Amino acid sequence: MTAAAALPAPATRKALSRWDFWGRALVAPYLLIFAVFVLYPVCYGLWLARHPESYVKLVDDPIFFRTAINTIIFVVVAINLKMLVALALSGFFVQARWWIKALSVLFILPWAVPSIPTILSVRFMLNPEWGVINTTIFRLTGLDGPNWLNDPTLALGFSMLMHVWKSLPFWTLILVAGRLAIPAEQYEAASVDGATRSQKFRFITWPSMRGLYLTSTILSMIWTLGDFNSVYLLTGGGPADLTHVLATLGIRYLRLDQVDLAMASIVVALPLVLPLVYFMMKRLSK
């Protein structure tokens, strides 16, 4: 046996099949779009916010601390209110009655209609001079109504109500789907045993929907932290920049031509968002 014969044959590169070639060719445009419109802006934003001085200036701004408090209040109050109401309404809309099905079409409209016209219409309704709410108060009582959006507490409260009103139908539908996945035989057996409605919810509905409710709450927290429309379109961050949240604070700095602070205000939200994203992906991978 010669030395050449003893050597192993060189590995030949496997040619791409027709399906592999077209699969990679069709995926390439999406990867390019992701790199240009997602990856590059994120990396560029992190590069703009790389200076420690930006975070020092951000912390020194008193608006930042007010914004952080507003964000915590917004997330805690709006999410818990939204998910609890959605859980209650899911038990109502799951009933198989024709008028409930007709009502569900009207109920889903706030979520289906674009945010800009709906939120701006509410802003016009709250106008202290010619808004429909104060006009109605004046016609009924002869008194001038309050300046709703000039009070920081009322303005932030209305922003939370707008967020709940806009996103409530979506989460209600998610929880309705969770209720419909529960076998009806379990409720029938519980009825035979004489279980009350609260006992059915405690021992059948909630154990079956607990995982879905938790997952929906986490996902809602991620989306709420990035909710820009509910605050900016209704109050613009006012009055006196006292109703800003982290999602709208960057726009304030951009209008002041402080791009580094705008990017820093977004980066400081990452410690809140990334753990939620990690926990969310961990739950979905099970």
GROMACS .gro file of C-alpha atoms in nm:
model
  286
    1MET     CA    1   0.000   0.000   0.000
    2THR     CA    2   0.140   0.334  -0.101
    3ALA     CA    3   0.160   0.639   0.122
    4ALA     CA    4  -0.090   0.823  -0.097
    5ALA     CA    5  -0.340   0.544  -0.056
    6ALA     CA    6  -0.298   0.544   0.321
    7LEU     CA    7  -0.397   0.910   0.349
    8PRO     CA    8  -0.769   0.976   0.407
    9ALA     CA    9  -0.957   1.123   0.119
   10PRO     CA   10  -1.019   1.498   0.152
   11ALA     CA   11  -1.370   1.588   0.269
   12THR     CA   12  -1.580   1.716  -0.014
   13ARG     CA   13  -1.802   2.015   0.053
   14LYS     CA   14  -2.163   1.924   0.021
   15ALA     CA   15  -2.337   2.127  -0.243
   16LEU     CA   16  -2.644   2.325  -0.142
   17SER     CA   17  -2.966   2.170  -0.246
   18ARG     CA   18  -3.225   2.369  -0.435
   19TRP     CA   19  -3.443   2.410  -0.126
   20ASP     CA   20  -3.149   2.521   0.092
   21PHE     CA   21  -3.047   2.780  -0.166
   22TRP     CA   22  -3.391   2.936  -0.197
   23GLY     CA   23  -3.445   2.917   0.177
   24ARG     CA   24  -3.132   3.121   0.244
   25ALA     CA   25  -3.210   3.356  -0.042
   26LEU     CA   26  -3.556   3.433   0.098
   27VAL     CA   27  -3.427   3.482   0.453
   28ALA     CA   28  -3.148   3.719   0.347
   29PRO     CA   29  -3.376   4.025   0.286
   30TYR     CA   30  -3.528   3.992   0.632
   31LEU     CA   31  -3.183   3.968   0.790
   32LEU     CA   32  -3.078   4.278   0.598
   33ILE     CA   33  -3.386   4.471   0.711
   34PHE     CA   34  -3.328   4.358   1.071
   35ALA     CA   35  -2.965   4.469   1.058
   36VAL     CA   36  -3.043   4.809   0.904
   37PHE     CA   37  -3.357   4.905   1.096
   38VAL     CA   38  -3.307   4.725   1.431
   39LEU     CA   39  -2.949   4.621   1.496
   40TYR     CA   40  -2.781   4.934   1.361
   41PRO     CA   41  -3.011   5.185   1.543
   42VAL     CA   42  -2.971   4.999   1.872
   43CYS     CA   43  -2.592   4.984   1.844
   44TYR     CA   44  -2.575   5.348   1.734
   45GLY     CA   45  -2.794   5.452   2.028
   46LEU     CA   46  -2.573   5.265   2.271
   47TRP     CA   47  -2.269   5.431   2.116
   48LEU     CA   48  -2.423   5.777   2.162
   49ALA     CA   49  -2.497   5.697   2.526
   50ARG     CA   50  -2.149   5.563   2.601
   51HIS     CA   51  -2.024   5.865   2.796
   52PRO     CA   52  -2.064   5.848   3.178
   53GLU     CA   53  -2.112   6.226   3.182
   54SER     CA   54  -2.448   6.179   3.009
   55TYR     CA   55  -2.581   5.973   3.297
   56VAL     CA   56  -2.447   6.223   3.552
   57LYS     CA   57  -2.632   6.504   3.374
   58LEU     CA   58  -2.941   6.284   3.350
   59VAL     CA   59  -2.946   6.211   3.723
   60ASP     CA   60  -2.890   6.579   3.802
   61ASP     CA   61  -3.201   6.673   3.606
   62PRO     CA   62  -3.497   6.685   3.854
   63ILE     CA   63  -3.734   6.585   3.572
   64PHE     CA   64  -3.566   6.245   3.556
   65PHE     CA   65  -3.659   6.150   3.913
   66ARG     CA   66  -4.017   6.263   3.856
   67THR     CA   67  -4.021   6.059   3.536
   68ALA     CA   68  -3.890   5.749   3.714
   69ILE     CA   69  -4.164   5.779   3.977
   70ASN     CA   70  -4.428   5.833   3.709
   71THR     CA   71  -4.305   5.524   3.524
   72ILE     CA   72  -4.328   5.306   3.835
   73ILE     CA   73  -4.678   5.436   3.915
   74PHE     CA   74  -4.785   5.392   3.553
   75VAL     CA   75  -4.660   5.034   3.533
   76VAL     CA   76  -4.789   4.919   3.872
   77VAL     CA   77  -5.132   5.080   3.859
   78ALA     CA   78  -5.214   5.048   3.488
   79ILE     CA   79  -5.100   4.687   3.448
   80ASN     CA   80  -5.270   4.552   3.759
   81LEU     CA   81  -5.592   4.740   3.682
   82LYS     CA   82  -5.586   4.631   3.319
   83MET     CA   83  -5.518   4.264   3.384
   84LEU     CA   84  -5.766   4.232   3.671
   85VAL     CA   85  -6.043   4.394   3.465
   86ALA     CA   86  -5.948   4.177   3.166
   87LEU     CA   87  -5.971   3.866   3.382
   88ALA     CA   88  -6.316   3.967   3.505
   89LEU     CA   89  -6.440   4.059   3.157
   90SER     CA   90  -6.311   3.734   3.011
   91GLY     CA   91  -6.561   3.552   3.231
   92PHE     CA   92  -6.836   3.773   3.089
   93PHE     CA   93  -6.749   3.747   2.719
   94VAL     CA   94  -6.696   3.372   2.734
   95GLN     CA   95  -7.073   3.323   2.768
   96ALA     CA   96  -7.239   3.188   2.453
   97ARG     CA   97  -7.515   3.445   2.404
   98TRP     CA   98  -7.585   3.634   2.082
   99TRP     CA   99  -7.600   3.978   2.241
  100ILE     CA  100  -7.267   3.922   2.416
  101LYS     CA  101  -7.109   3.835   2.081
  102ALA     CA  102  -7.252   4.156   1.933
  103LEU     CA  103  -7.124   4.355   2.230
  104SER     CA  104  -6.776   4.204   2.190
  105VAL     CA  105  -6.751   4.364   1.844
  106LEU     CA  106  -6.802   4.709   1.999
  107PHE     CA  107  -6.571   4.623   2.286
  108ILE     CA  108  -6.276   4.546   2.058
  109LEU     CA  109  -6.301   4.875   1.864
  110PRO     CA  110  -6.074   5.084   2.095
  111TRP     CA  111  -5.791   4.838   2.035
  112ALA     CA  112  -5.857   4.808   1.661
  113VAL     CA  113  -5.878   5.184   1.592
  114PRO     CA  114  -5.542   5.368   1.552
  115SER     CA  115  -5.409   5.545   1.860
  116ILE     CA  116  -5.357   5.893   1.716
  117PRO     CA  117  -5.723   5.981   1.634
  118THR     CA  118  -5.866   5.814   1.943
  119ILE     CA  119  -5.628   5.966   2.198
  120LEU     CA  120  -5.638   6.309   2.035
  121SER     CA  121  -6.018   6.298   2.038
  122VAL     CA  122  -6.010   6.237   2.414
  123ARG     CA  123  -5.766   6.527   2.449
  124PHE     CA  124  -6.011   6.752   2.267
  125MET     CA  125  -6.292   6.630   2.492
  126LEU     CA  126  -6.088   6.731   2.799
  127ASN     CA  127  -6.020   7.082   2.668
  128PRO     CA  128  -6.115   7.325   2.952
  129GLU     CA  129  -6.275   7.585   2.723
  130TRP     CA  130  -6.462   7.409   2.444
  131GLY     CA  131  -6.429   7.039   2.531
  132VAL     CA  132  -6.749   6.836   2.538
  133ILE     CA  133  -6.702   6.737   2.904
  134ASN     CA  134  -6.671   7.091   3.043
  135THR     CA  135  -6.940   7.213   2.804
  136THR     CA  136  -7.178   6.951   2.943
  137ILE     CA  137  -7.086   7.044   3.301
  138PHE     CA  138  -7.157   7.411   3.228
  139ARG     CA  139  -7.494   7.335   3.069
  140LEU     CA  140  -7.604   7.116   3.360
  141THR     CA  141  -7.467   7.315   3.654
  142GLY     CA  142  -7.373   7.657   3.520
  143LEU     CA  143  -7.021   7.608   3.658
  144ASP     CA  144  -6.692   7.591   3.474
  145GLY     CA  145  -6.532   7.250   3.469
  146PRO     CA  146  -6.175   7.189   3.586
  147ASN     CA  147  -5.869   7.215   3.367
  148TRP     CA  148  -5.826   6.840   3.350
  149LEU     CA  149  -5.482   6.818   3.191
  150ASN     CA  150  -5.332   7.111   3.383
  151ASP     CA  151  -5.316   6.907   3.704
  152PRO     CA  152  -5.025   6.656   3.701
  153THR     CA  153  -5.214   6.396   3.904
  154LEU     CA  154  -5.525   6.412   3.686
  155ALA     CA  155  -5.319   6.422   3.367
  156LEU     CA  156  -5.120   6.112   3.461
  157GLY     CA  157  -5.439   5.940   3.575
  158PHE     CA  158  -5.609   6.007   3.242
  159SER     CA  159  -5.299   5.878   3.063
  160MET     CA  160  -5.324   5.552   3.256
  161LEU     CA  161  -5.695   5.528   3.179
  162MET     CA  162  -5.620   5.578   2.809
  163HIS     CA  163  -5.362   5.300   2.821
  164VAL     CA  164  -5.605   5.066   2.995
  165TRP     CA  165  -5.888   5.157   2.758
  166LYS     CA  166  -5.677   5.101   2.446
  167SER     CA  167  -5.516   4.771   2.545
  168LEU     CA  168  -5.792   4.614   2.756
  169PRO     CA  169  -5.973   4.444   2.463
  170PHE     CA  170  -5.655   4.266   2.350
  171TRP     CA  171  -5.578   4.112   2.688
  172THR     CA  172  -5.943   4.027   2.742
  173LEU     CA  173  -5.942   3.826   2.419
  174ILE     CA  174  -5.625   3.647   2.527
  175LEU     CA  175  -5.782   3.546   2.857
  176VAL     CA  176  -6.109   3.450   2.684
  177ALA     CA  177  -5.907   3.209   2.469
  178GLY     CA  178  -5.754   3.069   2.788
  179ARG     CA  179  -6.096   3.013   2.941
  180LEU     CA  180  -6.225   2.843   2.627
  181ALA     CA  181  -5.934   2.596   2.643
  182ILE     CA  182  -6.057   2.462   2.979
  183PRO     CA  183  -6.264   2.142   2.926
  184ALA     CA  184  -6.633   2.202   2.993
  185GLU     CA  185  -6.653   1.863   3.164
  186GLN     CA  186  -6.466   2.001   3.464
  187TYR     CA  187  -6.731   2.267   3.521
  188GLU     CA  188  -7.008   2.014   3.472
  189ALA     CA  189  -6.856   1.782   3.731
  190ALA     CA  190  -6.814   2.073   3.971
  191SER     CA  191  -7.180   2.171   3.923
  192VAL     CA  192  -7.287   1.816   4.001
  193ASP     CA  193  -7.084   1.834   4.322
  194GLY     CA  194  -7.259   2.158   4.416
  195ALA     CA  195  -6.964   2.395   4.368
  196THR     CA  196  -7.039   2.766   4.367
  197ARG     CA  197  -6.921   3.008   4.101
  198SER     CA  198  -6.638   3.132   4.320
  199GLN     CA  199  -6.528   2.775   4.395
  200LYS     CA  200  -6.525   2.694   4.023
  201PHE     CA  201  -6.302   2.993   3.961
  202ARG     CA  202  -6.073   2.910   4.254
  203PHE     CA  203  -6.025   2.540   4.184
  204ILE     CA  204  -6.075   2.514   3.805
  205THR     CA  205  -6.041   2.844   3.620
  206TRP     CA  206  -5.752   3.003   3.806
  207PRO     CA  207  -5.523   2.694   3.822
  208SER     CA  208  -5.575   2.645   3.449
  209MET     CA  209  -5.513   3.011   3.357
  210ARG     CA  210  -5.246   3.105   3.610
  211GLY     CA  211  -4.957   3.050   3.370
  212LEU     CA  212  -5.130   3.240   3.089
  213TYR     CA  213  -5.214   3.527   3.324
  214LEU     CA  214  -4.856   3.554   3.446
  215THR     CA  215  -4.715   3.540   3.095
  216SER     CA  216  -4.962   3.804   2.976
  217THR     CA  217  -4.876   4.028   3.270
  218ILE     CA  218  -4.502   4.009   3.197
  219LEU     CA  219  -4.557   4.080   2.828
  220SER     CA  220  -4.788   4.367   2.919
  221MET     CA  221  -4.519   4.515   3.144
  222ILE     CA  222  -4.270   4.510   2.856
  223TRP     CA  223  -4.516   4.680   2.623
  224THR     CA  224  -4.627   4.932   2.887
  225LEU     CA  225  -4.269   5.043   2.953
  226GLY     CA  226  -4.248   5.128   2.585
  227ASP     CA  227  -4.593   5.288   2.561
  228PHE     CA  228  -4.534   5.627   2.404
  229ASN     CA  229  -4.877   5.722   2.270
  230SER     CA  230  -5.087   5.719   2.587
  231VAL     CA  231  -4.882   5.991   2.756
  232TYR     CA  232  -4.736   6.196   2.474
  233LEU     CA  233  -5.050   6.228   2.263
  234LEU     CA  234  -5.270   6.313   2.563
  235THR     CA  235  -5.050   6.538   2.777
  236GLY     CA  236  -4.729   6.590   2.581
  237GLY     CA  237  -4.547   6.530   2.910
  238GLY     CA  238  -4.708   6.839   3.062
  239PRO     CA  239  -4.791   7.035   3.253
  240ALA     CA  240  -4.434   7.156   3.313
  241ASP     CA  241  -4.288   6.816   3.213
  242LEU     CA  242  -4.444   6.654   3.520
  243THR     CA  243  -4.620   6.362   3.349
  244HIS     CA  244  -4.332   6.222   3.145
  245VAL     CA  245  -4.251   5.851   3.158
  246LEU     CA  246  -3.930   5.691   3.039
  247ALA     CA  247  -4.086   5.622   2.699
  248THR     CA  248  -4.147   5.994   2.639
  249LEU     CA  249  -3.855   6.152   2.825
  250GLY     CA  250  -3.621   6.100   2.532
  251ILE     CA  251  -3.842   6.318   2.310
  252ARG     CA  252  -3.806   6.603   2.561
  253TYR     CA  253  -3.427   6.588   2.533
  254LEU     CA  254  -3.440   6.558   2.155
  255ARG     CA  255  -3.647   6.876   2.137
  256LEU     CA  256  -3.379   7.043   2.351
  257ASP     CA  257  -3.111   6.914   2.111
  258GLN     CA  258  -2.958   6.691   2.382
  259VAL     CA  259  -2.920   6.366   2.191
  260ASP     CA  260  -2.683   6.210   2.443
  261LEU     CA  261  -2.935   6.258   2.726
  262ALA     CA  262  -3.213   6.124   2.504
  263MET     CA  263  -3.019   5.803   2.443
  264ALA     CA  264  -2.916   5.780   2.809
  265SER     CA  265  -3.279   5.805   2.919
  266ILE     CA  266  -3.355   5.503   2.701
  267VAL     CA  267  -3.055   5.302   2.818
  268VAL     CA  268  -3.146   5.347   3.186
  269ALA     CA  269  -3.472   5.165   3.113
  270LEU     CA  270  -3.286   4.851   3.000
  271PRO     CA  271  -3.233   4.720   3.357
  272LEU     CA  272  -3.612   4.713   3.384
  273VAL     CA  273  -3.683   4.565   3.043
  274LEU     CA  274  -3.409   4.303   3.000
  275PRO     CA  275  -3.499   4.093   3.310
  276LEU     CA  276  -3.861   4.089   3.194
  277VAL     CA  277  -3.757   3.981   2.845
  278TYR     CA  278  -3.532   3.708   2.988
  279PHE     CA  279  -3.804   3.578   3.218
  280MET     CA  280  -4.055   3.592   2.935
  281MET     CA  281  -3.834   3.394   2.697
  282LYS     CA  282  -3.754   3.145   2.972
  283ARG     CA  283  -4.125   3.081   3.028
  284LEU     CA  284  -4.195   3.045   2.656
  285SER     CA  285  -3.908   2.798   2.613
  286LYS     CA  286  -4.058   2.551   2.861
   0.00000   0.00000   0.00000
